[in-house]
Amino acid sequence: MVYRLKTLFGRFSPLRIALRASPVLLFTYSDTRNSQARLKEFHPSATLASSADLRFPPCPDFIALTPPFDMPYDQAPGRPGNLTSEQEQRLKELWTIVMRTFGVSPPPSLLESSTLTSKTSTTSANGSAAPPTEINTDASANGEKSKKKRFGILKRKDKDKDKDREKPKEAAAPKPTRTASTLSSPTIGADDENDKYGQSKQFKEALVEMTPEELRIAFWSMVKADHPDGLLLRFLRARKWDVQKAHVMMVSTMHWRLKEMDVEAIVFKGEGAALAEHDEGFLKQIRLGKSYLHGRDKIGRPICTVRARLHKQGDQTEDALNRYTVYVMETARMCLKEPVDTATVIFDLSQFSLANMDYAPVKFMVKCFEAHYPESLGICVVYKAPWIFQGIWNIIKGWLDPVVASKIHFARTIDDMTQFIDRDVLWKELGGPVEWEYKYLEPVPGEDDLLKDTETRERLLEARAKIIREYEDATWTWIYSTSSEARNARHEVAKRLRQDYVGLDPYLRARTVYDRVNYIQLK
């Protein structure tokens, strides 16, 4: 398929795109209500057919397309390794605020430097101003106490007590006194007209209800195998590089993950615990394959197919459905490897009827994508929608953010689907030639035994805590540095964090059906 490059963002001219060595960026149009083209995704091996056309090469199968983590981050704009000087400056500003929120102070060597004691801003190597240097580094009245709080993060307080826990929890330090600088971190105002999910209120609640350490734990737990910069950049892109709004969104998401959904418990317990606890509402959806992960689209994004015809409102509670949705989204994250950082969702509406319609889970899914998993949706394809869906769609599209709405596409035939997925990798259920169907493999006895090995988990978590502290120190150095060495040093520590998580994963995450069939391969 050919995408025209005639209407692009102002400063992204075809000439500048062409001069950026391969790969070339991919652009798609937004919906019919907006004629302005939106920069979407890219394909690492796409080629520029002419000055106005961009063509796609075919993609191999699911796992084979997974790029290595240490692939150069020069692929998509606004991602680690491909930031303009202005974008890098915004990232530095956000990291500065985030570290303050977490109660993490700069290393003593930086505290003693004249850069930090100055009331003016420094200038980076590219000429942009560094973040403001007027930072409160005293998280407590006593400097030694502040240091202990910082270095105690992600460490256990009492190993004997941990043996009886349901899921791994990093020890929380005593709640410190909030300083004025912490509580006065940027906010969006409670009356912000764009704050449709009440994130400003959640942000304030998080600062009151959660300690800095709890917020820090929630953040690093969400990072998992991702690049830490990649996670913060999602919030920045979602909030159009507004640092204050990105900070509010990030903190409210940490509150949602830790206090509302308890995401890490869902991941830790998984299918095995649901089987042992007779959680039939959760298990039935997995066994049916109401949604499943399989295949990749032309850009290499993992595909999640939702079979709406299998949903019946009374088959499970709303809580079970929400936990299942989070379970699928967290599992899909395990299939993402840089530079691919979004997924494709297919809503298969074949044999759909009004008996299958349920607005509550749709609203929850929209909220997840817009508020708590920002910039995670690549495209959403609604396949074979019947005529009765037109009225339903008119309601749903009113809930959507314009950016999310621009990612929705409708496909009626297999030819329509091949705009997004190569025909020769489409399976028969979607009209393709591939002999494949979803089959659920039950949990294997002993597959989650490592979750019970608390001693090894303690040791691995302590080792990871050291790397995290090293990354935080490297981040402070990068924030106030004018050299490329500081940037490169952070990147190397980020790669070590990724490699470290691979070994830690089976001690924190229960095995899933996608582990059993080798769809998830973190190595």
Coordinates of C-alpha atoms in Angstrom, one line a residue:
M1 CA 0.0 0.0 0.0
V2 CA 1.2 3.5 -0.8
Y3 CA 0.8 6.4 1.6
R4 CA 1.0 9.9 0.2
L5 CA 3.4 12.3 2.0
K6 CA 1.8 15.6 0.7
T7 CA 0.5 17.0 4.0
L8 CA 2.9 16.6 6.8
F9 CA 3.7 18.3 10.1
G10 CA 5.2 21.7 9.4
R11 CA 8.8 21.0 10.1
F12 CA 8.8 17.4 8.9
S13 CA 9.4 18.1 5.2
P14 CA 9.8 15.2 2.7
L15 CA 13.4 16.5 2.0
R16 CA 14.3 16.3 5.7
I17 CA 12.7 12.8 6.0
A18 CA 14.5 11.6 2.9
L19 CA 17.8 12.9 4.3
R20 CA 17.4 10.9 7.4
A21 CA 19.2 7.6 6.6
S22 CA 17.1 4.5 6.4
P23 CA 14.7 3.6 7.9
V24 CA 12.3 6.1 6.6
L25 CA 9.3 7.3 8.7
L26 CA 5.8 6.2 8.0
F27 CA 2.9 8.6 7.9
T28 CA -0.8 7.9 7.9
Y29 CA -3.8 10.2 7.6
S30 CA -6.1 10.9 10.6
D31 CA -9.9 10.4 10.3
T32 CA -12.0 12.3 7.8
R33 CA -12.7 15.0 10.2
N34 CA -9.1 16.1 10.3
S35 CA -7.2 16.6 7.1
Q36 CA -3.9 17.2 8.8
A37 CA -1.6 14.2 8.5
R38 CA -0.4 12.7 11.7
L39 CA 3.0 11.2 12.3
K40 CA 2.4 7.7 13.3
E41 CA 4.9 4.9 13.1
F42 CA 7.8 3.7 11.1
H43 CA 9.1 0.5 9.6
P44 CA 12.8 -0.2 10.0
S45 CA 13.2 -1.4 6.4
A46 CA 10.7 0.8 4.6
T47 CA 11.9 2.4 1.4
L48 CA 11.1 5.7 -0.2
A49 CA 9.7 4.8 -3.7
S50 CA 9.7 8.4 -4.8
S51 CA 9.6 11.9 -3.4
A52 CA 5.9 11.4 -2.4
D53 CA 5.4 7.7 -1.9
L54 CA 6.4 5.4 1.0
R55 CA 6.0 1.6 0.4
F56 CA 6.1 -1.3 2.9
P57 CA 8.1 -4.5 2.6
P58 CA 6.4 -7.7 3.8
C59 CA 6.9 -8.8 7.4
P60 CA 7.8 -12.3 8.6
D61 CA 6.1 -14.1 11.4
F62 CA 5.4 -13.2 15.0
I63 CA 8.6 -13.7 17.0
A64 CA 11.1 -13.5 14.2
L65 CA 10.3 -9.8 13.8
T66 CA 11.2 -8.9 17.4
P67 CA 14.1 -6.5 17.1
P68 CA 17.0 -6.8 19.7
F69 CA 16.9 -4.4 22.6
D70 CA 20.3 -2.9 21.8
M71 CA 19.2 -1.8 18.3
P72 CA 20.1 1.8 17.7
Y73 CA 17.3 4.2 19.0
D74 CA 17.4 6.2 15.8
Q75 CA 14.1 4.9 14.4
A76 CA 11.0 6.7 15.5
P77 CA 10.8 10.4 16.5
G78 CA 10.4 11.2 20.2
R79 CA 11.9 8.0 21.3
P80 CA 15.2 7.2 23.2
G81 CA 18.1 8.1 21.0
N82 CA 16.0 10.1 18.5
L83 CA 15.1 13.3 20.3
T84 CA 15.5 16.9 19.1
S85 CA 17.4 19.2 21.5
E86 CA 14.1 20.6 22.6
Q87 CA 12.6 17.2 23.3
E88 CA 15.7 16.1 25.2
Q89 CA 15.4 19.3 27.3
R90 CA 11.7 18.4 28.1
L91 CA 12.8 14.9 29.1
K92 CA 15.5 16.4 31.4
E93 CA 12.9 18.7 33.0
L94 CA 10.5 15.8 33.6
W95 CA 13.2 13.6 35.1
T96 CA 14.1 16.4 37.4
I97 CA 10.5 16.7 38.7
V98 CA 10.1 12.9 38.8
M99 CA 13.2 12.4 40.9
R100 CA 12.1 15.1 43.3
T101 CA 8.7 13.4 43.6
F102 CA 10.5 10.1 44.3
G103 CA 12.7 11.8 47.0
V104 CA 15.9 10.9 45.1
S105 CA 18.6 13.5 45.5
P106 CA 21.6 14.1 43.3
P107 CA 24.9 12.4 44.2
P108 CA 27.1 14.3 46.6
S109 CA 29.6 15.0 43.9
L110 CA 26.9 16.9 42.0
L111 CA 25.6 18.6 45.1
E112 CA 29.1 20.1 45.7
S113 CA 29.4 21.4 42.2
S114 CA 28.8 25.0 41.4
T115 CA 26.2 24.0 38.8
L116 CA 23.7 22.9 41.4
T117 CA 24.3 25.8 43.8
S118 CA 23.7 28.4 41.0
K119 CA 20.3 30.0 40.9
T120 CA 20.6 30.3 37.1
S121 CA 20.1 27.6 34.5
T122 CA 23.1 25.9 32.7
T123 CA 23.5 25.5 29.0
S124 CA 23.7 22.1 27.4
A125 CA 26.1 21.2 24.6
N126 CA 23.4 21.7 22.0
G127 CA 22.7 25.2 23.2
S128 CA 19.5 24.5 25.1
A129 CA 19.0 25.5 28.7
A130 CA 19.3 22.7 31.3
P131 CA 16.6 22.3 33.9
P132 CA 16.3 24.8 36.6
T133 CA 18.9 24.2 39.3
E134 CA 16.9 25.5 42.2
I135 CA 16.2 22.0 43.6
N136 CA 15.3 21.1 47.2
T137 CA 17.7 18.2 48.0
D138 CA 16.8 17.9 51.6
A139 CA 14.1 15.3 51.8
S140 CA 14.3 15.3 55.5
A141 CA 15.7 17.5 58.2
N142 CA 18.7 15.3 58.6
G143 CA 21.0 14.7 55.6
E144 CA 21.9 11.2 56.7
K145 CA 18.2 10.2 57.0
S146 CA 17.7 11.4 53.5
K147 CA 20.5 9.3 52.2
K148 CA 19.2 6.2 54.0
K149 CA 15.7 6.7 52.5
R150 CA 17.1 7.0 49.0
F151 CA 19.4 3.9 49.2
G152 CA 16.7 1.8 51.0
I153 CA 14.4 1.7 48.0
L154 CA 13.4 -1.6 46.6
K155 CA 15.1 -3.5 49.5
R156 CA 13.4 -5.8 52.0
K157 CA 13.0 -4.9 55.6
D158 CA 12.3 -8.3 57.1
K159 CA 12.8 -11.5 55.1
D160 CA 10.9 -13.6 57.5
K161 CA 7.8 -11.5 57.1
D162 CA 8.1 -11.7 53.4
K163 CA 7.6 -15.4 53.3
D164 CA 3.9 -15.1 53.9
R165 CA 3.2 -12.4 51.4
E166 CA 0.8 -12.9 48.5
K167 CA 3.0 -11.1 46.0
P168 CA 6.5 -9.5 46.0
K169 CA 6.4 -6.1 47.6
E170 CA 9.5 -3.9 47.9
A171 CA 9.8 -2.6 51.4
A172 CA 8.4 0.8 52.0
A173 CA 10.3 3.3 54.2
P174 CA 8.6 5.3 56.9
K175 CA 6.5 8.0 55.3
P176 CA 8.7 11.1 55.0
T177 CA 7.4 14.6 55.6
R178 CA 6.5 16.2 52.3
T179 CA 8.4 19.4 51.6
A180 CA 6.9 22.4 49.9
S181 CA 8.9 21.8 46.8
T182 CA 7.4 18.3 46.5
L183 CA 3.8 19.3 47.0
S184 CA 4.1 22.3 44.7
S185 CA 5.2 20.1 41.8
P186 CA 3.5 21.2 38.6
T187 CA -0.2 20.3 38.3
I188 CA -2.8 20.8 35.7
G189 CA -5.4 22.5 37.7
A190 CA -8.5 20.7 38.9
D191 CA -10.7 22.5 36.5
D192 CA -8.6 21.7 33.4
E193 CA -11.2 21.1 30.6
N194 CA -9.1 18.3 29.1
D195 CA -8.8 16.4 32.4
K196 CA -11.6 14.0 31.5
Y197 CA -10.3 11.2 33.8
G198 CA -9.8 13.4 36.8
Q199 CA -6.1 12.9 36.8
S200 CA -5.4 16.2 38.5
K201 CA -7.4 15.0 41.5
Q202 CA -5.7 11.6 41.4
F203 CA -2.3 13.4 41.3
K204 CA -3.1 15.3 44.5
E205 CA -4.4 12.2 46.2
A206 CA -1.3 10.3 45.2
L207 CA 1.0 12.9 46.8
V208 CA -1.0 12.7 50.0
E209 CA -1.7 8.9 50.2
M210 CA 1.6 7.6 48.8
T211 CA 5.1 8.0 50.1
P212 CA 7.8 9.0 47.6
E213 CA 9.2 5.5 47.9
E214 CA 5.8 3.9 47.0
L215 CA 5.7 6.1 43.9
R216 CA 9.2 5.2 43.0
I217 CA 8.5 1.5 43.5
A218 CA 5.4 1.7 41.3
F219 CA 7.4 3.5 38.6
W220 CA 10.3 1.0 38.5
S221 CA 7.9 -1.9 38.7
M222 CA 6.2 -0.5 35.5
V223 CA 9.4 -0.1 33.7
K224 CA 10.1 -3.9 33.6
A225 CA 12.1 -4.6 30.4
D226 CA 11.5 -1.2 28.9
H227 CA 13.9 1.7 28.6
P228 CA 13.2 4.1 31.5
D229 CA 13.3 7.0 29.1
G230 CA 10.9 5.2 26.8
L231 CA 8.3 5.1 29.6
L232 CA 8.5 8.8 30.5
L233 CA 8.5 9.7 26.8
R234 CA 5.2 8.0 26.4
F235 CA 3.7 10.5 28.9
L236 CA 5.4 13.4 27.3
R237 CA 4.2 12.5 23.8
A238 CA 0.7 11.9 25.1
R239 CA 0.7 15.4 26.6
K240 CA 2.2 17.1 23.6
W241 CA 5.5 17.6 25.5
D242 CA 3.9 19.6 28.3
V243 CA 6.2 18.6 31.2
Q244 CA 3.7 19.6 33.9
K245 CA 0.8 17.6 32.4
A246 CA 3.1 14.6 31.7
H247 CA 4.1 14.6 35.4
V248 CA 0.5 14.7 36.5
M249 CA -0.4 11.9 34.2
M250 CA 2.6 9.7 35.3
V251 CA 1.9 10.2 39.0
S252 CA -1.8 9.5 38.6
T253 CA -1.0 6.3 36.7
M254 CA 1.3 5.1 39.5
H255 CA -1.5 5.7 41.9
W256 CA -3.9 3.7 39.7
R257 CA -1.5 0.8 39.3
L258 CA -0.6 0.5 43.0
K259 CA -3.8 1.6 44.8
E260 CA -6.7 1.0 42.4
M261 CA -5.8 -2.0 40.2
D262 CA -2.8 -3.5 42.0
V263 CA -1.4 -4.4 38.7
E264 CA 1.7 -6.2 40.0
A265 CA -0.6 -8.6 41.9
I266 CA -2.5 -9.4 38.7
V267 CA 0.8 -10.1 37.0
F268 CA 2.3 -12.1 39.9
K269 CA -0.8 -14.3 40.4
G270 CA -1.6 -14.9 36.8
E271 CA -3.4 -17.9 35.4
G272 CA -2.0 -20.4 37.9
A273 CA -3.4 -18.6 40.9
A274 CA -6.7 -18.0 39.2
L275 CA -7.0 -21.8 38.6
A276 CA -6.1 -22.5 42.3
E277 CA -8.5 -19.9 43.6
H278 CA -11.3 -21.0 41.2
D279 CA -11.5 -17.6 39.7
E280 CA -13.8 -18.8 36.9
G281 CA -14.8 -15.3 35.6
F282 CA -11.1 -14.5 34.9
L283 CA -10.3 -18.0 33.6
K284 CA -13.3 -18.4 31.3
Q285 CA -12.2 -15.4 29.2
I286 CA -8.7 -16.8 28.8
R287 CA -9.9 -20.2 27.9
L288 CA -12.4 -18.9 25.4
G289 CA -9.8 -16.7 23.8
K290 CA -12.1 -13.7 24.0
S291 CA -9.0 -11.8 23.1
Y292 CA -5.6 -13.3 22.1
L293 CA -2.1 -12.3 21.0
H294 CA -0.9 -13.7 17.7
G295 CA 0.9 -12.4 14.7
R296 CA 2.4 -9.1 13.7
D297 CA 1.3 -6.4 11.3
K298 CA 3.3 -4.9 8.5
I299 CA 5.2 -2.6 10.8
G300 CA 6.1 -5.4 13.2
R301 CA 3.6 -4.5 15.9
P302 CA 2.1 -7.5 17.9
I303 CA -1.6 -8.0 17.2
C304 CA -4.3 -8.5 19.8
T305 CA -7.5 -9.8 18.4
V306 CA -10.8 -9.3 20.3
R307 CA -13.6 -11.6 19.4
A308 CA -16.6 -9.6 20.5
R309 CA -19.1 -12.4 19.7
L310 CA -17.7 -14.4 22.6
H311 CA -18.6 -11.8 25.2
K312 CA -21.7 -12.1 27.3
Q313 CA -22.3 -9.5 30.0
G314 CA -23.4 -11.9 32.7
D315 CA -20.5 -14.4 32.2
Q316 CA -18.2 -12.5 34.5
T317 CA -18.1 -9.6 37.0
E318 CA -16.9 -6.2 36.0
D319 CA -14.0 -6.6 38.3
A320 CA -13.0 -9.9 36.6
L321 CA -13.3 -8.3 33.2
N322 CA -11.1 -5.3 34.2
R323 CA -8.4 -7.6 35.7
Y324 CA -8.5 -9.6 32.5
T325 CA -8.1 -6.5 30.4
V326 CA -5.1 -5.4 32.5
Y327 CA -3.7 -8.9 32.3
V328 CA -3.8 -8.8 28.5
M329 CA -2.3 -5.4 28.2
E330 CA 0.6 -6.2 30.6
T331 CA 1.2 -9.5 28.7
A332 CA 1.2 -7.6 25.4
R333 CA 3.9 -5.3 26.8
M334 CA 6.2 -8.4 27.1
C335 CA 6.0 -8.7 23.3
L336 CA 7.3 -5.2 22.7
K337 CA 10.9 -4.6 21.9
E338 CA 12.4 -1.3 20.9
P339 CA 12.0 0.2 18.4
V340 CA 8.5 -1.3 18.2
D341 CA 6.6 0.2 21.1
T342 CA 2.9 0.0 20.2
A343 CA 0.5 -2.8 19.4
T344 CA -2.3 -3.3 16.9
V345 CA -5.8 -4.2 18.1
I346 CA -8.3 -6.0 15.9
F347 CA -12.0 -6.0 16.9
D348 CA -13.4 -9.0 15.1
L349 CA -17.1 -8.2 14.9
S350 CA -18.1 -11.1 12.7
Q351 CA -21.3 -12.7 14.1
F352 CA -21.7 -9.7 16.4
S353 CA -25.1 -9.0 17.8
L354 CA -26.6 -6.6 20.4
A355 CA -26.4 -9.4 23.0
N356 CA -22.6 -9.0 22.8
M357 CA -22.6 -5.3 23.4
D358 CA -21.3 -4.1 26.8
Y359 CA -20.3 -0.5 27.1
A360 CA -18.5 -0.8 30.5
P361 CA -15.5 -2.8 29.3
V362 CA -15.2 -0.6 26.3
K363 CA -15.0 2.5 28.5
F364 CA -12.4 0.8 30.7
M365 CA -10.3 -0.2 27.7
V366 CA -10.5 3.4 26.3
K367 CA -9.4 4.8 29.7
C368 CA -6.5 2.4 29.9
F369 CA -5.2 3.4 26.5
E370 CA -5.7 7.1 27.0
A371 CA -4.9 7.6 30.7
H372 CA -2.6 4.7 31.9
Y373 CA -1.0 3.1 28.9
P374 CA -0.3 6.2 26.8
E375 CA 1.1 5.9 23.3
S376 CA 0.7 2.1 23.4
L377 CA -2.0 1.8 20.7
G378 CA -0.6 1.7 17.2
I379 CA -3.8 1.2 15.3
C380 CA -7.2 -0.4 16.0
V381 CA -9.0 -2.2 13.1
V382 CA -12.7 -2.8 13.4
Y383 CA -13.3 -5.9 11.2
K384 CA -16.6 -6.9 9.6
A385 CA -18.8 -4.5 11.6
P386 CA -22.5 -5.2 11.0
W387 CA -24.9 -2.4 10.2
I388 CA -26.2 -2.4 13.8
F389 CA -22.7 -1.3 15.0
Q390 CA -23.1 2.1 13.3
G391 CA -25.2 3.5 16.1
I392 CA -22.9 2.0 18.7
W393 CA -19.9 3.5 17.1
N394 CA -21.5 7.0 17.1
I395 CA -21.6 6.7 20.9
I396 CA -18.1 5.2 21.4
K397 CA -16.3 7.7 19.2
G398 CA -17.7 10.5 21.3
W399 CA -15.6 9.1 24.2
L400 CA -12.4 9.1 22.3
D401 CA -9.6 11.5 22.3
P402 CA -9.0 12.8 18.7
V403 CA -5.6 11.2 18.6
V404 CA -7.0 7.8 19.6
A405 CA -9.9 8.3 17.2
S406 CA -7.5 8.9 14.3
K407 CA -6.1 5.4 14.9
I408 CA -9.4 3.6 14.3
H409 CA -9.8 2.0 10.9
F410 CA -12.7 -0.1 9.5
A411 CA -12.1 -3.1 7.3
R412 CA -14.9 -5.2 5.7
T413 CA -12.9 -7.6 3.5
I414 CA -9.7 -9.5 3.5
D415 CA -8.4 -7.0 1.0
D416 CA -9.1 -4.2 3.4
M417 CA -7.2 -6.1 6.1
T418 CA -4.1 -6.5 3.9
Q419 CA -3.6 -2.7 4.2
F420 CA -2.4 -3.5 7.7
I421 CA -1.4 -7.1 7.7
D422 CA 0.2 -9.2 5.0
R423 CA -2.2 -11.7 3.5
D424 CA 0.2 -14.6 3.8
V425 CA 0.4 -14.2 7.6
L426 CA -3.3 -13.8 8.2
W427 CA -5.0 -16.8 9.7
K428 CA -8.2 -18.4 8.5
E429 CA -10.5 -16.9 11.2
L430 CA -9.7 -13.5 9.6
G431 CA -10.0 -14.7 6.1
G432 CA -6.3 -15.6 5.5
P433 CA -4.6 -18.8 4.3
V434 CA -2.7 -19.7 7.5
E435 CA -3.9 -22.8 9.4
W436 CA -3.9 -21.5 12.9
E437 CA -6.5 -21.1 15.6
Y438 CA -6.4 -20.1 19.3
K439 CA -6.1 -23.0 21.7
Y440 CA -5.6 -22.5 25.4
L441 CA -2.9 -24.5 27.1
E442 CA -3.6 -25.0 30.8
P443 CA -1.0 -24.1 33.4
V444 CA 1.8 -26.7 33.7
P445 CA 2.4 -28.0 37.3
G446 CA 5.6 -26.4 38.7
E447 CA 5.9 -23.6 36.0
D448 CA 5.5 -20.9 38.7
D449 CA 7.8 -22.5 41.3
L450 CA 10.3 -19.7 41.0
L451 CA 7.6 -17.3 42.4
K452 CA 8.0 -19.2 45.7
D453 CA 11.8 -18.8 45.8
T454 CA 11.8 -15.7 48.0
E455 CA 15.5 -16.0 48.8
T456 CA 16.6 -15.8 45.2
R457 CA 14.1 -13.1 44.5
E458 CA 15.5 -11.1 47.4
R459 CA 19.0 -11.4 46.0
L460 CA 18.0 -10.5 42.5
L461 CA 15.9 -7.5 43.7
E462 CA 18.9 -6.2 45.7
A463 CA 21.1 -6.5 42.7
R464 CA 18.5 -4.7 40.6
A465 CA 18.2 -1.9 43.2
K466 CA 21.9 -1.2 42.8
I467 CA 21.5 -0.8 39.0
I468 CA 18.5 1.4 39.5
R469 CA 20.5 3.6 41.8
E470 CA 23.3 3.7 39.3
Y471 CA 20.8 4.8 36.6
E472 CA 19.4 7.5 38.8
D473 CA 22.8 8.8 39.6
A474 CA 23.7 8.7 35.9
T475 CA 20.4 10.6 35.2
W476 CA 21.4 13.4 37.5
T477 CA 24.8 13.6 35.8
W478 CA 23.1 13.7 32.4
I479 CA 20.6 16.4 33.5
Y480 CA 23.4 18.8 34.4
S481 CA 26.0 17.6 31.9
T482 CA 27.1 19.2 28.6
S483 CA 28.9 16.1 27.3
S484 CA 27.7 13.2 25.1
E485 CA 29.5 10.8 27.5
A486 CA 26.9 11.3 30.1
R487 CA 24.1 10.5 27.7
N488 CA 25.9 7.3 26.5
A489 CA 26.6 6.2 30.0
R490 CA 22.9 6.3 30.9
H491 CA 22.1 4.3 27.8
E492 CA 24.5 1.6 28.8
V493 CA 23.0 1.3 32.3
A494 CA 19.5 1.2 30.7
K495 CA 20.7 -1.9 28.6
R496 CA 21.9 -3.5 31.8
L497 CA 18.5 -2.9 33.4
R498 CA 16.8 -4.6 30.5
Q499 CA 19.2 -7.6 30.7
D500 CA 18.8 -7.8 34.5
Y501 CA 15.0 -7.9 34.2
V502 CA 15.2 -11.0 31.9
G503 CA 16.6 -13.0 34.8
L504 CA 14.2 -11.5 37.4
D505 CA 11.0 -11.9 35.3
P506 CA 10.1 -15.5 36.3
Y507 CA 10.4 -14.5 40.0
L508 CA 7.9 -11.6 39.5
R509 CA 5.5 -12.7 36.7
A510 CA 3.5 -15.8 36.5
R511 CA 3.8 -17.8 33.3
T512 CA 1.0 -17.2 30.7
V513 CA -0.3 -19.2 27.8
Y514 CA 2.0 -17.0 25.6
D515 CA 5.1 -18.2 27.6
R516 CA 4.0 -21.8 27.1
V517 CA 3.8 -21.4 23.3
N518 CA 7.0 -19.3 23.2
Y519 CA 5.3 -16.1 22.0
I520 CA 7.0 -14.2 24.8
Q521 CA 10.8 -14.3 24.4
L522 CA 12.6 -11.8 26.6
K523 CA 16.1 -13.2 25.9

